[in-house]
Amino acid sequence: MFNEHDDDIAVLVSLNQAAVWTSMSRTMLNAYRTSSRFPAAVDFGNRRLAFVKSEVLDCIQKKIANRKQA
């Protein structure tokens, strides 16, 4: 088995969690995903999606880094 601190595994997060982290609605997050402005989801079927945690966090960090400085 694996533990949550193992860097060699991909940790998955729900659509709801990704929406909370990004401050976007689920609808907006899906629109970003469809237009390739957000990481692709892992499809588990039966309307179940998850995202790779590291990819979501990387996307957030890139948005922060690319913002215009006032």
XYZ file of N, CA and C in Angstrom:
210
model
N 0.847 -1.185 0.000
C 0.000 0.000 0.000
C 0.888 1.242 0.000
N 0.321 2.393 -0.137
C 1.076 3.630 -0.148
C 0.549 4.569 0.925
N 1.374 5.552 1.259
C 0.914 6.562 2.204
C 0.785 7.898 1.493
N 0.118 8.850 2.102
C -0.178 10.128 1.465
C 1.052 11.000 1.233
N 2.189 10.635 1.813
C 3.399 11.433 1.671
C 4.365 10.859 0.638
N 3.947 9.847 -0.082
C 4.789 9.214 -1.087
C 4.781 10.073 -2.349
N 5.947 10.640 -2.705
C 6.032 11.535 -3.859
C 5.954 10.810 -5.192
N 6.029 9.491 -5.190
C 6.025 8.732 -6.427
C 4.622 8.398 -6.926
N 3.593 8.800 -6.187
C 2.228 8.487 -6.595
C 1.484 9.771 -6.922
N 0.481 9.655 -7.744
C -0.366 10.793 -8.079
C -1.556 10.804 -7.123
N -1.697 11.902 -6.410
C -2.837 12.067 -5.524
C -3.934 12.752 -6.322
N -5.135 12.240 -6.231
C -6.259 12.796 -6.971
C -7.150 13.625 -6.062
N -7.716 14.691 -6.635
C -8.663 15.534 -5.908
C -9.942 15.652 -6.725
N -11.023 15.889 -6.048
C -12.326 15.980 -6.701
C -12.501 17.307 -7.437
N -13.484 17.341 -8.292
C -13.856 18.570 -8.982
C -14.220 19.637 -7.960
N -14.947 19.254 -6.921
C -15.324 20.215 -5.883
C -14.097 20.806 -5.195
N -13.118 19.973 -4.874
C -11.908 20.468 -4.213
C -11.129 21.392 -5.134
N -11.002 21.029 -6.397
C -10.308 21.883 -7.363
C -11.022 23.229 -7.496
N -12.337 23.221 -7.469
C -13.104 24.465 -7.545
C -12.840 25.338 -6.323
N -12.784 24.744 -5.155
C -12.493 25.498 -3.931
C -11.098 26.116 -4.011
N -10.110 25.321 -4.395
C -8.735 25.809 -4.458
C -8.568 26.961 -5.440
N -9.331 26.948 -6.541
C -9.183 27.971 -7.576
C -10.163 29.127 -7.426
N -11.092 29.011 -6.508
C -12.150 30.019 -6.316
C -13.044 30.141 -7.548
N -13.140 29.080 -8.310
C -14.010 29.060 -9.480
C -15.190 28.135 -9.212
N -16.278 28.413 -9.897
C -17.410 27.497 -9.824
C -17.062 26.235 -10.607
N -17.818 25.185 -10.354
C -17.612 23.954 -11.114
C -17.835 24.189 -12.602
N -18.826 25.012 -12.934
C -19.127 25.315 -14.328
C -17.964 26.037 -14.991
N -17.403 27.024 -14.306
C -16.276 27.773 -14.862
C -15.049 26.872 -14.983
N -14.811 26.054 -13.997
C -13.676 25.141 -14.041
C -13.815 24.190 -15.227
N -15.006 23.683 -15.460
C -15.225 22.802 -16.611
C -15.025 23.543 -17.929
N -15.421 24.813 -17.983
C -15.196 25.609 -19.189
C -13.699 25.794 -19.425
N -12.941 26.058 -18.374
C -11.490 26.182 -18.490
C -10.879 24.860 -18.943
N -11.372 23.781 -18.400
C -10.858 22.451 -18.754
C -11.135 22.161 -20.229
N -12.331 22.476 -20.693
C -12.716 22.239 -22.085
C -11.852 23.041 -23.049
N -11.465 24.251 -22.628
C -10.644 25.093 -23.500
C -9.145 24.916 -23.240
N -8.778 23.855 -22.530
C -7.383 23.506 -22.236
C -6.655 24.559 -21.410
N -7.389 25.326 -20.609
C -6.764 26.293 -19.706
C -6.669 25.739 -18.287
N -7.012 24.476 -18.118
C -6.950 23.796 -16.829
C -6.550 22.357 -17.100
N -5.869 21.711 -16.159
C -5.436 20.329 -16.390
C -6.596 19.389 -16.731
N -6.300 18.412 -17.535
C -7.299 17.415 -17.921
C -7.703 16.569 -16.713
N -8.938 16.164 -16.719
C -9.454 15.325 -15.631
C -9.163 13.857 -15.906
N -9.151 13.092 -14.833
C -9.081 11.635 -14.915
C -10.525 11.161 -14.842
N -10.990 10.496 -15.878
C -12.384 10.063 -15.965
C -12.535 8.657 -15.395
N -13.351 8.533 -14.356
C -13.598 7.230 -13.747
C -14.932 6.638 -14.187
N -15.622 7.299 -15.117
C -16.919 6.819 -15.577
C -18.023 7.192 -14.611
N -19.264 6.926 -15.005
C -20.428 7.252 -14.176
C -20.367 8.677 -13.629
N -19.964 9.618 -14.495
C -19.915 11.035 -14.150
C -18.981 11.348 -12.989
N -17.951 10.552 -12.815
C -16.976 10.765 -11.744
C -15.656 11.228 -12.360
N -15.208 12.408 -11.945
C -13.953 12.972 -12.413
C -13.055 13.260 -11.225
N -11.783 13.258 -11.479
C -10.806 13.676 -10.479
C -9.668 14.367 -11.216
N -8.879 15.108 -10.467
C -7.739 15.821 -11.037
C -6.490 15.428 -10.276
N -5.366 15.440 -10.968
C -4.093 15.164 -10.322
C -3.729 16.410 -9.501
N -3.581 16.212 -8.206
C -3.352 17.321 -7.275
C -2.176 18.190 -7.703
N -1.060 17.574 -8.045
C 0.131 18.350 -8.405
C -0.100 19.205 -9.651
N -0.898 18.712 -10.590
C -1.199 19.485 -11.802
C -2.082 20.687 -11.481
N -3.041 20.504 -10.591
C -3.919 21.614 -10.192
C -3.100 22.680 -9.460
N -2.270 22.257 -8.522
C -1.453 23.208 -7.770
C -0.463 23.923 -8.678
N 0.089 23.215 -9.655
C 0.998 23.832 -10.623
C 0.268 24.878 -11.459
N -0.940 24.576 -11.877
C -1.753 25.518 -12.652
C -2.011 26.789 -11.837
N -2.339 26.627 -10.562
C -2.582 27.778 -9.690
C -1.309 28.612 -9.558
N -0.177 27.954 -9.342
C 1.088 28.680 -9.196
C 1.447 29.441 -10.468
N 1.186 28.857 -11.640
C 1.461 29.545 -12.899
C 0.584 30.778 -13.053
N -0.673 30.663 -12.669
C -1.575 31.833 -12.724
C -1.060 32.954 -11.819
N -0.595 32.594 -10.630
C -0.065 33.592 -9.706
C 1.182 34.229 -10.282
N 2.073 33.423 -10.820
C 3.331 33.926 -11.378
C 3.106 34.817 -12.599
N 2.056 34.547 -13.376
C 1.804 35.286 -14.614
C 0.915 36.506 -14.434
N 0.488 36.777 -13.218
C -0.390 37.938 -13.026
C 0.413 39.210 -13.225
N -0.279 40.256 -13.607
C 0.372 41.533 -13.821
C 0.641 42.187 -12.477
N 1.842 42.689 -12.348
C 2.211 43.378 -11.120
C 1.754 44.843 -11.209
N 1.134 45.317 -10.145
C 0.617 46.699 -10.133
C 1.727 47.693 -9.891
